[in-house]
mmCIF file of C-alpha atoms in Angstrom:
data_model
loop_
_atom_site.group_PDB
_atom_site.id
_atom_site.type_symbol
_atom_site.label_atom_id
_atom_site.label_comp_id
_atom_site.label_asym_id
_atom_site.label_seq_id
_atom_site.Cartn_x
_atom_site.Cartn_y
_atom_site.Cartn_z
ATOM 1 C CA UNK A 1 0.000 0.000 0.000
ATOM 2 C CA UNK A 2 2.795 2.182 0.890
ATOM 3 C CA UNK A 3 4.483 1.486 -2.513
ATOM 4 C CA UNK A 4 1.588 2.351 -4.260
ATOM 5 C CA UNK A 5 1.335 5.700 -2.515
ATOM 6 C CA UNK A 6 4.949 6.468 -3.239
ATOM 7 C CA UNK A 7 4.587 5.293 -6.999
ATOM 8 C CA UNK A 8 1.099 7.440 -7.643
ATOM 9 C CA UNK A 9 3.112 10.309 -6.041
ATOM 10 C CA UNK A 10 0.722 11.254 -3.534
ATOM 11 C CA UNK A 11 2.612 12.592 -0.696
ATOM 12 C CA UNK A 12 3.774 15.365 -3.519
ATOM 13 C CA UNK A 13 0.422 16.118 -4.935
ATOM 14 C CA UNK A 14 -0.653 16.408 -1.678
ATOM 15 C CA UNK A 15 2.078 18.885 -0.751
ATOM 16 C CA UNK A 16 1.061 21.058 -3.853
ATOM 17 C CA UNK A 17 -2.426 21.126 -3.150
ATOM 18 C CA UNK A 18 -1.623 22.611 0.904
ATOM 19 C CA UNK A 19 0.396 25.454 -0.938
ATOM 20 C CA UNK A 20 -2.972 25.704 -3.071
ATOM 21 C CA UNK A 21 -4.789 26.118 -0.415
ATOM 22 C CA UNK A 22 -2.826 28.161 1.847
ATOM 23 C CA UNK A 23 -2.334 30.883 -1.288
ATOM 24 C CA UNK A 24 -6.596 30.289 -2.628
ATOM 25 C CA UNK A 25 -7.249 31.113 1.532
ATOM 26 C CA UNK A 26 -4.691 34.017 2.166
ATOM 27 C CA UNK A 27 -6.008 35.446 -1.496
ATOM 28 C CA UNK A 28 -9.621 35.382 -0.211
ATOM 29 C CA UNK A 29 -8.860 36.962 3.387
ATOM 30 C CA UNK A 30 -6.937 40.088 1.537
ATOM 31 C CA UNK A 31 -10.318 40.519 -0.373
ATOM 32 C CA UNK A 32 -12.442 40.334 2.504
ATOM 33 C CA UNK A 33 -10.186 43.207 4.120
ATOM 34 C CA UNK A 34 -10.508 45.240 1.409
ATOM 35 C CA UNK A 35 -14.252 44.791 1.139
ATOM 36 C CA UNK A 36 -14.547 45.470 4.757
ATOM 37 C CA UNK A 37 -12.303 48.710 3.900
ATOM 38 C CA UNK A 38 -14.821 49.604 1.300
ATOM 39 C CA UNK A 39 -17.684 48.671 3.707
ATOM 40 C CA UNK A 40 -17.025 51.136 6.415
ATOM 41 C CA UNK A 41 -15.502 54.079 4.129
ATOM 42 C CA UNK A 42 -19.166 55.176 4.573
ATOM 43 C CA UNK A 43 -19.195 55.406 8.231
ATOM 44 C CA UNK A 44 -19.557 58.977 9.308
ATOM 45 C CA UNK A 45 -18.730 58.230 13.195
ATOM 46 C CA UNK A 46 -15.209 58.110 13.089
ATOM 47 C CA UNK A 47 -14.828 55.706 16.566
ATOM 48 C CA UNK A 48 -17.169 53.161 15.202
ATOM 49 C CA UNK A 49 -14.783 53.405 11.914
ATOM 50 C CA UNK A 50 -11.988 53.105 13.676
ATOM 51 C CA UNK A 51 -12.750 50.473 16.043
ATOM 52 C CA UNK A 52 -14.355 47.924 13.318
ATOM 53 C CA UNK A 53 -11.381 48.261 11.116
ATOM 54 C CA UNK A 54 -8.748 47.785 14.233
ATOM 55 C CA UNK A 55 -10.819 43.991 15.140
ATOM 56 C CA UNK A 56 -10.869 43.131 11.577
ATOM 57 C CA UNK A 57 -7.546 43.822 11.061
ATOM 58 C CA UNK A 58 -6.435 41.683 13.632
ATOM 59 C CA UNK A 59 -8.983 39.040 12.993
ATOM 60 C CA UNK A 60 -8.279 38.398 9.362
ATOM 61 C CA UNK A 61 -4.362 39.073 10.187
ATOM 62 C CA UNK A 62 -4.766 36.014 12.146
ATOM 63 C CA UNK A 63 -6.645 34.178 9.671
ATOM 64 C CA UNK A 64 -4.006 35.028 7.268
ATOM 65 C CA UNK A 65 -1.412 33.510 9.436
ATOM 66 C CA UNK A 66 -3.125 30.811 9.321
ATOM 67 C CA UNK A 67 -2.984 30.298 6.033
ATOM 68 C CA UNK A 68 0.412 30.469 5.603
ATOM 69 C CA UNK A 69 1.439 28.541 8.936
ATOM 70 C CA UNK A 70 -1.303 25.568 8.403
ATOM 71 C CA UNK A 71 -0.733 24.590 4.624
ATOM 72 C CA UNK A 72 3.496 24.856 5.669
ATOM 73 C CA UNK A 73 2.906 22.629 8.265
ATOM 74 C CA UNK A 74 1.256 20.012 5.964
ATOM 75 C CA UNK A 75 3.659 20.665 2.911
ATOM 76 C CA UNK A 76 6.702 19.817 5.810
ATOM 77 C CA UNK A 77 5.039 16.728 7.346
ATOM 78 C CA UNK A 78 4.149 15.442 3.919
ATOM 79 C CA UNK A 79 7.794 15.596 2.537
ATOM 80 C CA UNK A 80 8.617 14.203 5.976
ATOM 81 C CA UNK A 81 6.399 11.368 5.335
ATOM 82 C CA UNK A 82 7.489 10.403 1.971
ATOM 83 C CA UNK A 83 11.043 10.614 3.061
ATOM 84 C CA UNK A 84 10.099 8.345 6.118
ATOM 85 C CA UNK A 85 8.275 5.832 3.395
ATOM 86 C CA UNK A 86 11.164 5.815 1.069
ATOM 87 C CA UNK A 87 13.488 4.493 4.352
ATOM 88 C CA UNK A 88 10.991 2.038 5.034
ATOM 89 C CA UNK A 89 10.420 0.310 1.985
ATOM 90 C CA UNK A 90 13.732 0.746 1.126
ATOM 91 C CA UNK A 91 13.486 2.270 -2.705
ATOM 92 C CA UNK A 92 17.394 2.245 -3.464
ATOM 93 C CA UNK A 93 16.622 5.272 -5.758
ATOM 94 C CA UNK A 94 15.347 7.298 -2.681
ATOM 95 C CA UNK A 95 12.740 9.655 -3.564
ATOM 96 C CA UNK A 96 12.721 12.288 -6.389
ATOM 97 C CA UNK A 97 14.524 15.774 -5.595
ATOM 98 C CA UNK A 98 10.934 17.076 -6.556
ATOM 99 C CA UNK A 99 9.460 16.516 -3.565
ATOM 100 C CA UNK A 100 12.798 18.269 -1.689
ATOM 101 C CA UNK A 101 11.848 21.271 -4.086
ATOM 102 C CA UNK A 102 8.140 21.051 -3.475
ATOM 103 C CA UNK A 103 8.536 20.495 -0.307
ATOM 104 C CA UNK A 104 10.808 23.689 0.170
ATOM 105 C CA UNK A 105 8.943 25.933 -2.068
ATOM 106 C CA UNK A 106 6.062 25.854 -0.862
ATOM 107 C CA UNK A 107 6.516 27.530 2.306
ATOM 108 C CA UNK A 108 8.774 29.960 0.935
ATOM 109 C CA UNK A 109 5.925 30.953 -1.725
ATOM 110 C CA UNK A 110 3.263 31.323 0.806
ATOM 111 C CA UNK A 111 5.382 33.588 3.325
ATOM 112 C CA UNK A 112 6.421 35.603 -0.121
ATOM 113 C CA UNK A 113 3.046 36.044 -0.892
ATOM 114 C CA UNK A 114 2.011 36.357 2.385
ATOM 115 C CA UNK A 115 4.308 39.662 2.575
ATOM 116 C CA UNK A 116 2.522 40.622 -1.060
ATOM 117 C CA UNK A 117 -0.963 40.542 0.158
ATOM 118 C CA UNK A 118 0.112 41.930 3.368
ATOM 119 C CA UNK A 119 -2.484 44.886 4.566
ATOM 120 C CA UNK A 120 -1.056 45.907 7.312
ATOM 121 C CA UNK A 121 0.445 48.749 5.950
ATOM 122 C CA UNK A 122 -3.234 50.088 5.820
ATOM 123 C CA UNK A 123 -2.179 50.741 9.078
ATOM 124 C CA UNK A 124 -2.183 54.389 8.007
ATOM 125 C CA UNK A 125 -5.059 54.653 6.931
ATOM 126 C CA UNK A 126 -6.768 53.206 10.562
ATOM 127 C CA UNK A 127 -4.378 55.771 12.300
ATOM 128 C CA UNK A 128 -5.690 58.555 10.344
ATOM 129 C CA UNK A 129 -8.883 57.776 10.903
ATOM 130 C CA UNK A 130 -7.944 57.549 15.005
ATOM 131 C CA UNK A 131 -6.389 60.694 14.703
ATOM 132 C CA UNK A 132 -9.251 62.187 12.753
ATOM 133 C CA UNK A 133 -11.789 60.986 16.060
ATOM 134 C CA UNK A 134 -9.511 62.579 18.344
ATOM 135 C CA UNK A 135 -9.193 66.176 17.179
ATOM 136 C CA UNK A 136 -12.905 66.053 16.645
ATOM 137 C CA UNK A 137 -13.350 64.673 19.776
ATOM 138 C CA UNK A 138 -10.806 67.619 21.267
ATOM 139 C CA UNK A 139 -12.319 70.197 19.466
ATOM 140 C CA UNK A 140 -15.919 69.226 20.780
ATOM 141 C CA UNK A 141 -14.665 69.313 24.246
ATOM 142 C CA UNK A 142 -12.721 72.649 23.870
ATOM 143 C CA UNK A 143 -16.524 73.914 22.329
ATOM 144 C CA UNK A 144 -18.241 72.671 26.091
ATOM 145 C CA UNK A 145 -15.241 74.120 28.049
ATOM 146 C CA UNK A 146 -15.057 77.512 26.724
ATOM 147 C CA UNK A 147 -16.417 79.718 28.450
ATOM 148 C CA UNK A 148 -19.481 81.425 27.194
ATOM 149 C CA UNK A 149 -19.120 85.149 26.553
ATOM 150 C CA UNK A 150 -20.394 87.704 28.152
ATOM 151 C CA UNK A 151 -21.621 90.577 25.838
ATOM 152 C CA UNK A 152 -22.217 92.183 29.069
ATOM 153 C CA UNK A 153 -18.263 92.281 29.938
ATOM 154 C CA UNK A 154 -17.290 92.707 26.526
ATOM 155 C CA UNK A 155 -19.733 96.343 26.655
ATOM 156 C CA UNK A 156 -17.980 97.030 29.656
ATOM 157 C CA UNK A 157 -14.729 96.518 28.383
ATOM 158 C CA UNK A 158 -15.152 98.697 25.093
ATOM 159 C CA UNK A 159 -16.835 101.240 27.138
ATOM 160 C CA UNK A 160 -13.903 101.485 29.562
ATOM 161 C CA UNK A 161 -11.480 101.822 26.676
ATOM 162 C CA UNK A 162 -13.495 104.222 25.244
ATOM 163 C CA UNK A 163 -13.748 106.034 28.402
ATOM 164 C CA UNK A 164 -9.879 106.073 28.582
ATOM 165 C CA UNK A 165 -9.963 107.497 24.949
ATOM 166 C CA UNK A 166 -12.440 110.322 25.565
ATOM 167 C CA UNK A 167 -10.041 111.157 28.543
ATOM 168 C CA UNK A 168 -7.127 111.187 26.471
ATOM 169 C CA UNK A 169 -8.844 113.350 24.128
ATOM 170 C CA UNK A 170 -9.756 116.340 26.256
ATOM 171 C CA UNK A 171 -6.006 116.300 27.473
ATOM 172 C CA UNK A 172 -5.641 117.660 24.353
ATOM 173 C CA UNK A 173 -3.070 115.101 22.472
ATOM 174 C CA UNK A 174 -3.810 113.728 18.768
ATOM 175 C CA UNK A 175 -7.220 112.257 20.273
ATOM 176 C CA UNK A 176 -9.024 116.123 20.910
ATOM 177 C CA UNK A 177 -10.582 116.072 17.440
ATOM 178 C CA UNK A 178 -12.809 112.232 18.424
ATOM 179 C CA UNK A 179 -15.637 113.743 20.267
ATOM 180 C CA UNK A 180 -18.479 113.684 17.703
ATOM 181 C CA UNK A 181 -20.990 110.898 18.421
ATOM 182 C CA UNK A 182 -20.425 109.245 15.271
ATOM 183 C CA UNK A 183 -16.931 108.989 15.694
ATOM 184 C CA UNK A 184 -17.443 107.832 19.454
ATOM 185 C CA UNK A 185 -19.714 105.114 17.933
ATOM 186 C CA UNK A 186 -17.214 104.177 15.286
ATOM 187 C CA UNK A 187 -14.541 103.948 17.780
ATOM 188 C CA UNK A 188 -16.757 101.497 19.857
ATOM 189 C CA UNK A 189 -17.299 99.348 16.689
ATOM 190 C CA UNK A 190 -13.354 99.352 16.078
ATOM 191 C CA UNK A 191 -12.647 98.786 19.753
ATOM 192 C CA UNK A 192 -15.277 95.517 19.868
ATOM 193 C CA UNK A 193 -14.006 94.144 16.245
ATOM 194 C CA UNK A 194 -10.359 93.677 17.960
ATOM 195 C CA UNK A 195 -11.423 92.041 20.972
ATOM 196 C CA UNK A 196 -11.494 88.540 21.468
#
């Protein structure tokens, strides 16, 4: 039986169909990121974005892991069992260097195109949206902090510089020709433009 396995070459069919797998799985868990990219670029609440793209990210970075680790795993063991099978029934041609190849390949493939379909360097585009939350989230509290104004204090305030002015201006200095009314008012208007 073991003969027959060795002669129908399964142990290395079996070792290309793992890397199959492990690149058909790792190709569909990049899609599913970007669809789930695409899903939530409609999401207006930035913390809700942000926080459903960090657990996906780490879910399907997982899963892609997987795929790469798993389907390794099985291409090693495989070429490990057809090299064990080849000692025990004692082929004196040993086994074909295909299946050392194969067996090699394989996991080299999947971790190169697990580096290809990498998407963590999305990463930026997460951290933008984080950063985007938290200066709206800043500015919002900044808004509820402030203090309210006071048009009451701010009349005061341009009244006592006027005051100060219309002082200045019966000294006699540069200010003596400001005492119409409509120049008083204009200087008021001037005076609350500049303040805060």
């Amino acid at each position: 039986m073991l003969h027959k396995l060795m002669d129908m070459h399964v142990f290395l069919y079996g070792m290309a169909a793992s890397g199959l797998l492990g690149l058909l799985g790792m190709l569909t868990v990049h899609l599913a990121y970007r669809r789930k990219l695409k899903h939530t670029g409609h999401l207006s609440n930035l913390k809700e974005k942000w926080l459903k793209l960090w657990k996906s990210r780490d879910r399907l970075l997982r899963q892609m892991n997987r795929w790469v680790w798993y389907p390794s795993l099985c291409s090693v063991f495989l070429m490990g069992t057809a090299l064990l099978s080849a000692a025990a029934l004692k082929l004196e041609e040993g086994i074909s260097l295909r299946y050392l190849y194969v067996g090699i390949s394989i996991p080299l493939t999947l971790v190169l195109f697990r580096q290809i379909l990498d998407f963590s360097y999305k990463e930026d585009l997460m951290v933008d949206s984080l950063a985007d939350y938290i200066d709206r989230a800043k500015n919002k509290l900044e808004e509820m902090t402030r203090p309210r104004e006071d048009p009451g204090v701010k009349n005061e305030v341009v009244e006592q510089v006027a005051r100060s002015i219309r002082e200045s201006a019966s000294a006699g200095n540069r200010f003596s020709k400001m005492l119409s009314p409509e120049e008083e008012e204009l200087m008021r208007e001037i005076i609350r433009e500049f303040l805060p």
